[in-house]
């Protein structure tokens, strides 16, 4: 299988045969000058900065430092010195999925979740009641946001209307199976959103890929889907499932997922019904620097049209225990230099997105803090539980208390600020307080999330 997969995705020399390569007609010096002057960068400019010059295959450390310094200055001019974070919970509904993305270990083939299957599948599905209980506990602890991203369980549908249409359909290509066939019924997407919407807590859920799953087999517009979800309690949309928004890369790492155009259409629809959203990139696998900057270009265009993207989140690929690593297609993720340049060029290229996130889950604490001097200004969230990264081999823990945030940010001389999901509410956290906990959530009173 390893050889078959490799030969399907790689050329004879083991390199991907792509039509988009990191080659430009720009020079590094010109691109740097444009960045320094705050001019809008082209894709070629971005590639020159990301590679520290395409004339050499190696990263030039002096040039890298120049890019990081300019990005850090741009961060300071755009959002100042404050570092934000949100008190949040991850509540993923199910690990059942049969999409087969090559970078993902957060899945257990959905057939194993059927009632007739014997043996432990090692995953989970939550009913809406179970989700409600998990969220209720976290709301009482003081969270502001629940973030929910799940596998594409064949029994999950948008609502009863959607279920009726899929039950009546004789198509076999819809990735649908009646929830009655499974050991646990996940309910519908709308029921899950409604259940998680405890006391008005902010519900951040329904990626473009999930929205596609929630309209499969119908001719509904994405706006119809997002409007129904919004009415059920959805507050904002995670722009994940983006990976790399260049189809020749998606064809390799996630051929079962929607293409770039569909992803953009779904996000645009979410914006059209008034939902704020985030955007991400997952880099450091089989793509090259041209793909990374083309991805940034798609995001910047989307933001020019919508203005609804509140933050951009670069996610460094965690390769351990993924099919890409198991099949020998990748041996590592991005290097630290590449990570720093990705943050910096995101800041410089995305001149219309205010907030760039440093993910401590992906980078670890020390490097995560360093990213706050490379162009990032947001340090993610508390994450009361975080299955996705753990199951893909991440090793940086699952929870950050407010006290830890204060200690870490004080160490680099930056003010800690609790934020709402949409960044509209901000509150400086006083590290000297004897009750260092969240205060923005519906039940938050300054008590630590975990005693
Ligand atoms: S990335 Fe999402 S859609 Fe792809 S296999 Fe993993 S859970 Fe399924």
Short mmCIF file of C-alpha atoms and ligand atoms in Angstrom, two decimals:
data_model
loop_
_atom_site.label_atom_id
_atom_site.label_comp_id
_atom_site.label_asym_id
_atom_site.label_seq_id
_atom_site.Cartn_x
_atom_site.Cartn_y
_atom_site.Cartn_z
CA UNK A 1 0.00 0.00 0.00
CA UNK A 2 2.82 2.32 0.81
CA UNK A 3 4.38 1.96 -2.65
CA UNK A 4 1.03 2.29 -4.39
CA UNK A 5 0.20 5.44 -2.49
CA UNK A 6 3.63 6.92 -3.08
CA UNK A 7 3.57 6.25 -6.78
CA UNK A 8 0.04 7.69 -6.99
CA UNK A 9 1.15 10.99 -5.55
CA UNK A 10 4.83 11.29 -6.39
CA UNK A 11 6.99 11.35 -9.46
CA UNK A 12 9.78 8.91 -10.17
CA UNK A 13 12.22 10.80 -7.95
CA UNK A 14 9.77 10.75 -5.08
CA UNK A 15 8.88 14.43 -5.56
CA UNK A 16 5.37 15.65 -6.17
CA UNK A 17 4.75 16.56 -9.79
CA UNK A 18 3.03 19.88 -9.40
CA UNK A 19 2.28 22.57 -11.93
CA UNK A 20 2.66 25.30 -9.28
CA UNK A 21 6.27 25.66 -8.19
CA UNK A 22 8.04 28.22 -6.00
CA UNK A 23 9.53 30.16 -8.90
CA UNK A 24 9.05 33.91 -9.39
CA UNK A 25 10.23 36.87 -11.43
CA UNK A 26 10.52 39.00 -8.27
CA UNK A 27 13.64 39.53 -6.17
CA UNK A 28 13.81 39.06 -2.41
CA UNK A 29 15.07 42.63 -1.93
CA UNK A 30 12.16 44.17 -3.84
CA UNK A 31 9.63 42.04 -2.00
CA UNK A 32 11.18 43.01 1.33
CA UNK A 33 11.08 46.70 0.42
CA UNK A 34 7.40 46.43 -0.46
CA UNK A 35 6.71 44.71 2.86
CA UNK A 36 8.68 47.38 4.71
CA UNK A 37 6.63 50.13 3.03
CA UNK A 38 3.33 48.44 3.77
CA UNK A 39 2.47 47.89 0.11
CA UNK A 40 0.09 45.07 -0.80
CA UNK A 41 2.16 42.01 -1.68
CA UNK A 42 1.71 39.87 -4.78
CA UNK A 43 1.95 36.08 -4.68
CA UNK A 44 5.49 36.33 -6.07
CA UNK A 45 6.42 38.77 -3.29
CA UNK A 46 5.05 36.37 -0.70
CA UNK A 47 7.00 33.44 -2.13
CA UNK A 48 10.24 35.43 -2.09
CA UNK A 49 9.72 36.32 1.57
CA UNK A 50 8.64 32.83 2.58
CA UNK A 51 11.67 31.23 0.94
CA UNK A 52 14.06 34.10 1.84
CA UNK A 53 14.73 34.21 -1.88
CA UNK A 54 13.92 31.55 -4.46
CA UNK A 55 17.47 31.75 -5.82
CA UNK A 56 18.62 29.36 -3.10
CA UNK A 57 17.05 26.18 -1.77
CA UNK A 58 18.27 26.98 1.76
CA UNK A 59 16.83 29.50 4.18
CA UNK A 60 19.09 32.55 4.60
CA UNK A 61 19.09 33.38 8.32
CA UNK A 62 19.92 37.06 7.97
CA UNK A 63 17.10 37.49 5.49
CA UNK A 64 14.76 35.53 7.68
CA UNK A 65 15.43 37.85 10.62
CA UNK A 66 14.65 40.85 8.43
CA UNK A 67 11.29 39.35 7.43
CA UNK A 68 10.44 38.53 11.05
CA UNK A 69 11.37 42.04 12.22
CA UNK A 70 9.17 43.73 9.62
CA UNK A 71 6.28 41.40 10.45
CA UNK A 72 6.68 42.08 14.16
CA UNK A 73 6.64 45.82 13.52
CA UNK A 74 3.51 45.44 11.37
CA UNK A 75 1.87 43.50 14.20
CA UNK A 76 2.69 46.29 16.65
CA UNK A 77 1.31 48.96 14.31
CA UNK A 78 -1.86 46.98 13.57
CA UNK A 79 -2.91 45.60 16.96
CA UNK A 80 -0.38 46.84 19.53
CA UNK A 81 1.31 44.85 22.27
CA UNK A 82 -1.65 43.05 23.81
CA UNK A 83 -1.86 39.27 23.44
CA UNK A 84 -5.37 37.88 23.35
CA UNK A 85 -6.82 34.47 24.20
CA UNK A 86 -10.30 33.05 24.71
CA UNK A 87 -11.74 30.82 27.43
CA UNK A 88 -13.01 27.91 25.39
CA UNK A 89 -13.95 24.26 25.32
CA UNK A 90 -13.56 21.77 22.49
CA UNK A 91 -16.59 19.54 22.21
CA UNK A 92 -16.28 17.33 19.18
CA UNK A 93 -19.40 15.31 18.48
CA UNK A 94 -18.01 12.23 16.75
CA UNK A 95 -14.85 10.59 15.42
CA UNK A 96 -16.84 8.51 12.93
CA UNK A 97 -15.73 9.44 9.44
CA UNK A 98 -14.92 7.67 6.23
CA UNK A 99 -13.54 10.57 4.21
CA UNK A 100 -10.03 9.17 4.44
CA UNK A 101 -7.94 12.35 4.53
CA UNK A 102 -4.29 11.38 4.36
CA UNK A 103 -3.17 13.85 7.05
CA UNK A 104 -5.76 12.92 9.65
CA UNK A 105 -5.79 10.48 12.48
CA UNK A 106 -8.99 11.88 13.95
CA UNK A 107 -11.22 9.30 12.38
CA UNK A 108 -12.37 5.79 12.81
CA UNK A 109 -14.01 4.25 9.79
CA UNK A 110 -17.69 4.84 10.24
CA UNK A 111 -18.68 1.20 9.66
CA UNK A 112 -17.11 0.32 13.00
CA UNK A 113 -19.70 2.52 14.72
CA UNK A 114 -22.62 0.48 13.38
CA UNK A 115 -24.57 -1.55 15.93
CA UNK A 116 -23.80 -4.79 14.10
CA UNK A 117 -20.05 -4.26 14.43
CA UNK A 118 -18.37 -6.15 17.22
CA UNK A 119 -15.17 -5.00 18.87
CA UNK A 120 -14.00 -1.63 20.15
CA UNK A 121 -13.58 1.10 17.54
CA UNK A 122 -11.66 3.37 19.92
CA UNK A 123 -13.68 6.44 19.00
CA UNK A 124 -16.83 8.13 20.25
CA UNK A 125 -20.11 9.71 19.26
CA UNK A 126 -22.04 12.03 21.57
CA UNK A 127 -25.78 12.47 21.62
CA UNK A 128 -27.11 16.04 21.77
CA UNK A 129 -27.89 15.48 25.47
CA UNK A 130 -24.30 14.45 26.15
CA UNK A 131 -23.03 17.53 24.31
CA UNK A 132 -25.37 19.72 26.35
CA UNK A 133 -24.04 18.27 29.61
CA UNK A 134 -20.39 18.70 28.58
CA UNK A 135 -21.02 22.31 27.57
CA UNK A 136 -23.16 23.09 30.63
CA UNK A 137 -20.33 22.02 32.93
CA UNK A 138 -17.85 24.18 31.02
CA UNK A 139 -20.21 27.18 30.95
CA UNK A 140 -20.53 26.95 34.71
CA UNK A 141 -16.74 26.91 34.92
CA UNK A 142 -16.66 30.16 32.94
CA UNK A 143 -15.98 29.47 29.24
CA UNK A 144 -16.96 32.01 26.61
CA UNK A 145 -16.93 29.70 23.59
CA UNK A 146 -17.54 26.10 22.64
CA UNK A 147 -15.69 25.00 19.52
CA UNK A 148 -17.01 21.88 17.79
CA UNK A 149 -15.50 20.20 14.72
CA UNK A 150 -16.38 16.58 14.02
CA UNK A 151 -15.96 13.66 11.67
CA UNK A 152 -18.44 13.36 8.80
CA UNK A 153 -20.63 10.69 10.40
CA UNK A 154 -22.87 9.16 7.69
CA UNK A 155 -25.88 9.47 10.03
CA UNK A 156 -25.41 13.22 10.60
CA UNK A 157 -27.82 15.41 8.65
CA UNK A 158 -28.77 19.06 8.87
CA UNK A 159 -32.27 18.59 10.32
CA UNK A 160 -35.43 16.48 10.00
CA UNK A 161 -36.17 17.95 6.58
CA UNK A 162 -32.74 16.83 5.37
CA UNK A 163 -33.20 13.37 6.93
CA UNK A 164 -36.49 12.87 5.08
CA UNK A 165 -34.90 13.76 1.75
CA UNK A 166 -31.95 11.43 2.27
CA UNK A 167 -34.18 8.57 3.45
CA UNK A 168 -36.29 8.99 0.30
CA UNK A 169 -33.31 9.09 -2.03
CA UNK A 170 -32.17 5.98 -3.87
CA UNK A 171 -28.72 7.41 -4.54
CA UNK A 172 -25.89 5.35 -3.08
CA UNK A 173 -23.19 8.03 -3.38
CA UNK A 174 -24.41 10.34 -0.61
CA UNK A 175 -22.41 9.05 2.35
CA UNK A 176 -25.70 8.59 4.21
CA UNK A 177 -26.79 5.81 6.52
CA UNK A 178 -29.78 6.02 8.84
CA UNK A 179 -28.69 6.94 12.41
CA UNK A 180 -30.69 3.90 13.55
CA UNK A 181 -27.88 1.73 12.16
CA UNK A 182 -25.36 3.10 14.68
CA UNK A 183 -24.72 2.29 18.29
CA UNK A 184 -25.15 5.98 19.21
CA UNK A 185 -27.44 8.41 17.36
CA UNK A 186 -25.65 11.78 17.00
CA UNK A 187 -28.93 13.59 16.31
CA UNK A 188 -28.89 16.28 13.62
CA UNK A 189 -26.45 19.16 13.22
CA UNK A 190 -29.19 21.60 14.24
CA UNK A 191 -29.99 19.53 17.34
CA UNK A 192 -26.32 19.43 18.32
CA UNK A 193 -25.91 23.20 17.85
CA UNK A 194 -29.07 23.88 19.84
CA UNK A 195 -27.89 21.54 22.60
CA UNK A 196 -24.48 23.23 22.83
CA UNK A 197 -26.00 26.70 22.93
CA UNK A 198 -26.21 26.65 26.75
CA UNK A 199 -27.02 30.00 28.38
CA UNK A 200 -26.04 31.86 25.21
CA UNK A 201 -22.45 30.59 25.18
CA UNK A 202 -20.77 31.34 21.85
CA UNK A 203 -21.01 28.31 19.50
CA UNK A 204 -18.16 28.12 16.99
CA UNK A 205 -18.84 25.23 14.62
CA UNK A 206 -19.73 23.92 11.15
CA UNK A 207 -16.71 24.11 8.87
CA UNK A 208 -17.32 24.42 5.11
CA UNK A 209 -16.81 20.66 4.86
CA UNK A 210 -19.48 20.01 7.50
CA UNK A 211 -21.79 22.46 5.73
CA UNK A 212 -21.30 20.45 2.54
CA UNK A 213 -22.17 17.28 4.46
CA UNK A 214 -25.25 19.08 5.82
CA UNK A 215 -26.60 19.73 2.31
CA UNK A 216 -25.55 16.54 0.53
CA UNK A 217 -28.20 15.10 -1.73
CA UNK A 218 -30.12 18.40 -1.96
CA UNK A 219 -29.98 21.48 -4.17
CA UNK A 220 -29.93 23.79 -1.15
CA UNK A 221 -27.69 26.83 -1.26
CA UNK A 222 -25.03 27.06 1.44
CA UNK A 223 -26.86 30.13 2.69
CA UNK A 224 -29.92 27.98 3.44
CA UNK A 225 -27.76 25.63 5.49
CA UNK A 226 -25.99 28.36 7.45
CA UNK A 227 -29.23 30.27 8.03
CA UNK A 228 -30.85 27.20 9.61
CA UNK A 229 -27.74 26.58 11.72
CA UNK A 230 -27.61 30.22 12.79
CA UNK A 231 -31.27 30.02 13.83
CA UNK A 232 -30.41 26.91 15.87
CA UNK A 233 -27.73 28.85 17.78
CA UNK A 234 -24.59 28.89 15.64
CA UNK A 235 -22.55 32.06 16.32
CA UNK A 236 -19.44 31.74 14.14
CA UNK A 237 -17.75 29.39 11.68
CA UNK A 238 -14.26 27.83 11.87
CA UNK A 239 -12.53 28.17 8.51
CA UNK A 240 -10.85 24.83 8.93
CA UNK A 241 -10.95 21.94 6.43
CA UNK A 242 -9.04 24.47 4.33
CA UNK A 243 -5.70 22.63 4.52
CA UNK A 244 -4.11 24.07 1.36
CA UNK A 245 -6.57 25.80 -0.94
CA UNK A 246 -4.92 24.67 -4.15
CA UNK A 247 -6.61 21.71 -5.79
CA UNK A 248 -3.47 19.91 -6.93
CA UNK A 249 -2.49 19.60 -3.26
CA UNK A 250 -6.01 18.72 -2.10
CA UNK A 251 -6.08 15.93 -4.70
CA UNK A 252 -3.15 14.35 -2.85
CA UNK A 253 -3.98 14.89 0.81
CA UNK A 254 -7.79 14.99 0.88
CA UNK A 255 -9.30 13.79 -2.40
CA UNK A 256 -12.58 13.02 -0.62
CA UNK A 257 -13.07 16.63 0.46
CA UNK A 258 -14.61 19.60 -1.31
CA UNK A 259 -12.41 21.58 -3.68
CA UNK A 260 -11.16 25.13 -3.25
CA UNK A 261 -14.09 26.81 -5.05
CA UNK A 262 -16.65 24.96 -2.97
CA UNK A 263 -14.81 25.84 0.26
CA UNK A 264 -14.82 29.51 -0.69
CA UNK A 265 -18.51 29.42 -1.71
CA UNK A 266 -19.42 27.91 1.64
CA UNK A 267 -17.46 30.53 3.59
CA UNK A 268 -18.94 33.32 1.54
CA UNK A 269 -22.42 32.02 2.31
CA UNK A 270 -21.66 31.97 6.04
CA UNK A 271 -20.57 35.59 5.77
CA UNK A 272 -23.69 36.48 3.79
CA UNK A 273 -25.94 35.30 6.62
CA UNK A 274 -23.93 37.41 9.06
CA UNK A 275 -21.68 34.82 10.70
CA UNK A 276 -18.12 35.84 11.67
CA UNK A 277 -15.51 33.26 10.73
CA UNK A 278 -11.89 32.31 11.09
CA UNK A 279 -9.53 31.05 8.40
CA UNK A 280 -6.68 28.52 8.62
CA UNK A 281 -3.86 26.97 6.66
CA UNK A 282 -2.40 23.55 7.39
CA UNK A 283 1.11 23.52 5.97
CA UNK A 284 4.30 21.48 6.16
CA UNK A 285 3.28 18.26 4.39
CA UNK A 286 3.43 17.78 0.61
CA UNK A 287 2.85 21.36 -0.52
CA UNK A 288 5.47 23.90 -1.55
CA UNK A 289 5.88 27.61 -0.79
CA UNK A 290 3.99 28.65 -3.93
CA UNK A 291 0.96 26.69 -2.70
CA UNK A 292 1.20 28.33 0.73
CA UNK A 293 1.13 31.82 -0.71
CA UNK A 294 -1.58 30.97 -3.23
CA UNK A 295 -3.61 29.83 -0.24
CA UNK A 296 -3.01 33.19 1.47
CA UNK A 297 -4.16 34.88 -1.74
CA UNK A 298 -7.47 32.95 -1.70
CA UNK A 299 -8.03 33.99 1.91
CA UNK A 300 -7.16 37.65 1.26
CA UNK A 301 -9.57 37.77 -1.71
CA UNK A 302 -12.30 36.20 0.41
CA UNK A 303 -11.72 38.79 3.11
CA UNK A 304 -11.79 41.63 0.56
CA UNK A 305 -15.27 40.46 -0.43
CA UNK A 306 -16.68 39.65 3.01
CA UNK A 307 -14.72 41.36 5.80
CA UNK A 308 -15.99 38.64 8.15
CA UNK A 309 -12.70 36.85 8.91
CA UNK A 310 -11.73 37.70 12.47
CA UNK A 311 -8.42 35.82 12.61
CA UNK A 312 -6.05 33.72 10.57
CA UNK A 313 -4.61 30.56 12.10
CA UNK A 314 -1.49 28.93 10.61
CA UNK A 315 -1.44 25.26 11.66
CA UNK A 316 1.84 23.43 11.33
CA UNK A 317 1.24 19.83 10.23
CA UNK A 318 1.68 17.27 13.00
CA UNK A 319 2.87 14.32 10.95
CA UNK A 320 3.18 11.50 13.50
CA UNK A 321 0.58 8.73 13.26
CA UNK A 322 -0.96 10.09 10.07
CA UNK A 323 -1.40 8.07 6.86
CA UNK A 324 1.01 10.43 5.05
CA UNK A 325 3.74 9.46 7.52
CA UNK A 326 2.73 5.81 7.73
CA UNK A 327 2.94 5.51 3.93
CA UNK A 328 6.34 7.15 3.92
CA UNK A 329 5.15 10.16 1.91
CA UNK A 330 6.35 12.61 4.57
CA UNK A 331 9.05 12.11 7.17
CA UNK A 332 8.60 15.32 9.10
CA UNK A 333 6.58 18.49 9.32
CA UNK A 334 7.74 22.06 8.77
CA UNK A 335 11.00 23.23 10.37
CA UNK A 336 10.99 25.95 13.03
CA UNK A 337 12.35 28.42 10.46
CA UNK A 338 9.48 27.59 8.13
CA UNK A 339 7.01 28.00 11.00
CA UNK A 340 8.35 31.45 11.87
CA UNK A 341 8.33 32.57 8.26
CA UNK A 342 4.76 31.27 7.82
CA UNK A 343 3.55 33.40 10.71
CA UNK A 344 5.49 36.44 9.48
CA UNK A 345 4.36 36.21 5.86
CA UNK A 346 0.76 35.63 6.97
CA UNK A 347 0.97 38.93 8.88
CA UNK A 348 2.50 40.77 5.93
CA UNK A 349 0.39 39.26 3.15
CA UNK A 350 -2.99 39.36 4.90
CA UNK A 351 -3.19 43.12 5.18
CA UNK A 352 -6.96 42.91 5.69
CA UNK A 353 -7.04 40.48 8.65
CA UNK A 354 -6.16 41.98 12.04
CA UNK A 355 -5.43 38.93 14.12
CA UNK A 356 -2.87 36.19 13.47
CA UNK A 357 -2.91 33.29 15.88
CA UNK A 358 -0.01 31.39 17.37
CA UNK A 359 -1.19 27.87 18.27
CA UNK A 360 0.51 26.54 21.41
CA UNK A 361 -0.99 23.14 20.59
CA UNK A 362 0.98 22.97 17.35
CA UNK A 363 4.15 24.86 18.31
CA UNK A 364 4.50 24.16 22.02
CA UNK A 365 4.73 26.87 24.68
CA UNK A 366 8.23 28.24 24.07
CA UNK A 367 7.96 28.40 20.29
CA UNK A 368 4.34 29.55 20.55
CA UNK A 369 5.55 32.53 22.59
CA UNK A 370 8.32 33.22 20.09
CA UNK A 371 5.67 33.47 17.35
CA UNK A 372 4.22 36.47 19.20
CA UNK A 373 7.40 38.29 18.12
CA UNK A 374 7.16 37.07 14.52
CA UNK A 375 3.81 38.67 13.64
CA UNK A 376 1.22 36.82 15.76
CA UNK A 377 -0.88 38.56 18.42
CA UNK A 378 -3.37 35.90 19.54
CA UNK A 379 -2.43 32.92 21.69
CA UNK A 380 -5.43 30.68 21.06
CA UNK A 381 -7.66 29.45 23.87
CA UNK A 382 -7.75 27.47 27.06
CA UNK A 383 -9.11 24.31 25.36
CA UNK A 384 -10.67 22.32 28.13
CA UNK A 385 -10.42 19.22 25.95
CA UNK A 386 -8.65 18.73 22.67
CA UNK A 387 -8.94 15.34 21.00
CA UNK A 388 -7.84 16.22 17.50
CA UNK A 389 -4.23 17.14 18.13
CA UNK A 390 -3.74 14.48 20.76
CA UNK A 391 -4.87 11.73 18.44
CA UNK A 392 -2.54 12.96 15.69
CA UNK A 393 0.46 12.71 17.99
CA UNK A 394 0.63 16.27 19.36
CA UNK A 395 2.35 16.34 22.73
CA UNK A 396 1.72 19.77 24.15
CA UNK A 397 -1.04 19.09 26.63
CA UNK A 398 -4.68 19.90 26.53
CA UNK A 399 -5.39 22.88 28.73
CA UNK A 400 -3.96 26.34 29.49
CA UNK A 401 -5.19 28.06 32.61
CA UNK A 402 -5.46 31.86 32.84
CA UNK A 403 -2.69 31.75 35.42
CA UNK A 404 -0.39 29.97 32.97
CA UNK A 405 -1.28 32.50 30.29
CA UNK A 406 -0.41 35.35 32.65
CA UNK A 407 2.90 33.75 33.66
CA UNK A 408 3.95 33.04 30.09
CA UNK A 409 2.98 36.44 28.71
CA UNK A 410 4.48 38.32 31.64
CA UNK A 411 7.76 36.50 30.92
CA UNK A 412 7.90 38.13 27.49
CA UNK A 413 6.58 41.49 28.72
CA UNK A 414 3.25 41.42 26.88
CA UNK A 415 -0.14 42.24 28.44
CA UNK A 416 -2.57 39.28 28.67
CA UNK A 417 -6.07 40.04 27.38
CA UNK A 418 -9.13 37.82 27.58
CA UNK A 419 -11.20 38.18 24.42
CA UNK A 420 -14.55 37.16 23.00
CA UNK A 421 -14.55 34.88 19.95
CA UNK A 422 -15.18 37.82 17.59
CA UNK A 423 -12.58 40.04 19.36
CA UNK A 424 -15.29 42.65 20.03
CA UNK A 425 -14.91 42.29 23.81
CA UNK A 426 -11.47 42.52 25.39
CA UNK A 427 -10.45 42.59 29.02
CA UNK A 428 -6.94 43.00 30.38
CA UNK A 429 -6.27 40.24 32.87
CA UNK A 430 -4.65 41.41 36.09
CA UNK A 431 -1.84 38.93 36.87
CA UNK A 432 -1.79 40.18 40.49
CA UNK A 433 -5.40 39.23 41.12
CA UNK A 434 -5.98 36.33 43.47
CA UNK A 435 -8.78 35.03 41.21
CA UNK A 436 -7.25 34.71 37.77
CA UNK A 437 -10.07 33.29 35.73
CA UNK A 438 -12.32 34.30 32.85
CA UNK A 439 -14.95 37.05 33.13
CA UNK A 440 -16.50 37.31 29.65
CA UNK A 441 -18.49 34.06 29.45
CA UNK A 442 -22.18 33.93 30.41
CA UNK A 443 -21.38 32.47 33.87
CA UNK A 444 -17.77 33.63 34.24
CA UNK A 445 -16.96 35.35 37.54
CA UNK A 446 -13.18 35.36 37.65
CA UNK A 447 -12.90 31.94 39.25
CA UNK A 448 -10.29 29.72 37.53
CA UNK A 449 -11.74 27.27 34.99
CA UNK A 450 -10.13 24.35 36.80
CA UNK A 451 -9.38 24.65 40.51
S1 LIG B 1 -9.94 15.62 8.37
FE1 LIG B 1 -12.10 15.57 8.92
S2 LIG B 1 -13.10 14.83 7.04
FE2 LIG B 1 -10.92 14.29 6.86
S3 LIG B 1 -10.78 12.18 7.69
FE3 LIG B 1 -10.31 13.61 9.36
S4 LIG B 1 -12.29 13.88 10.42
FE4 LIG B 1 -12.73 13.03 8.39
#
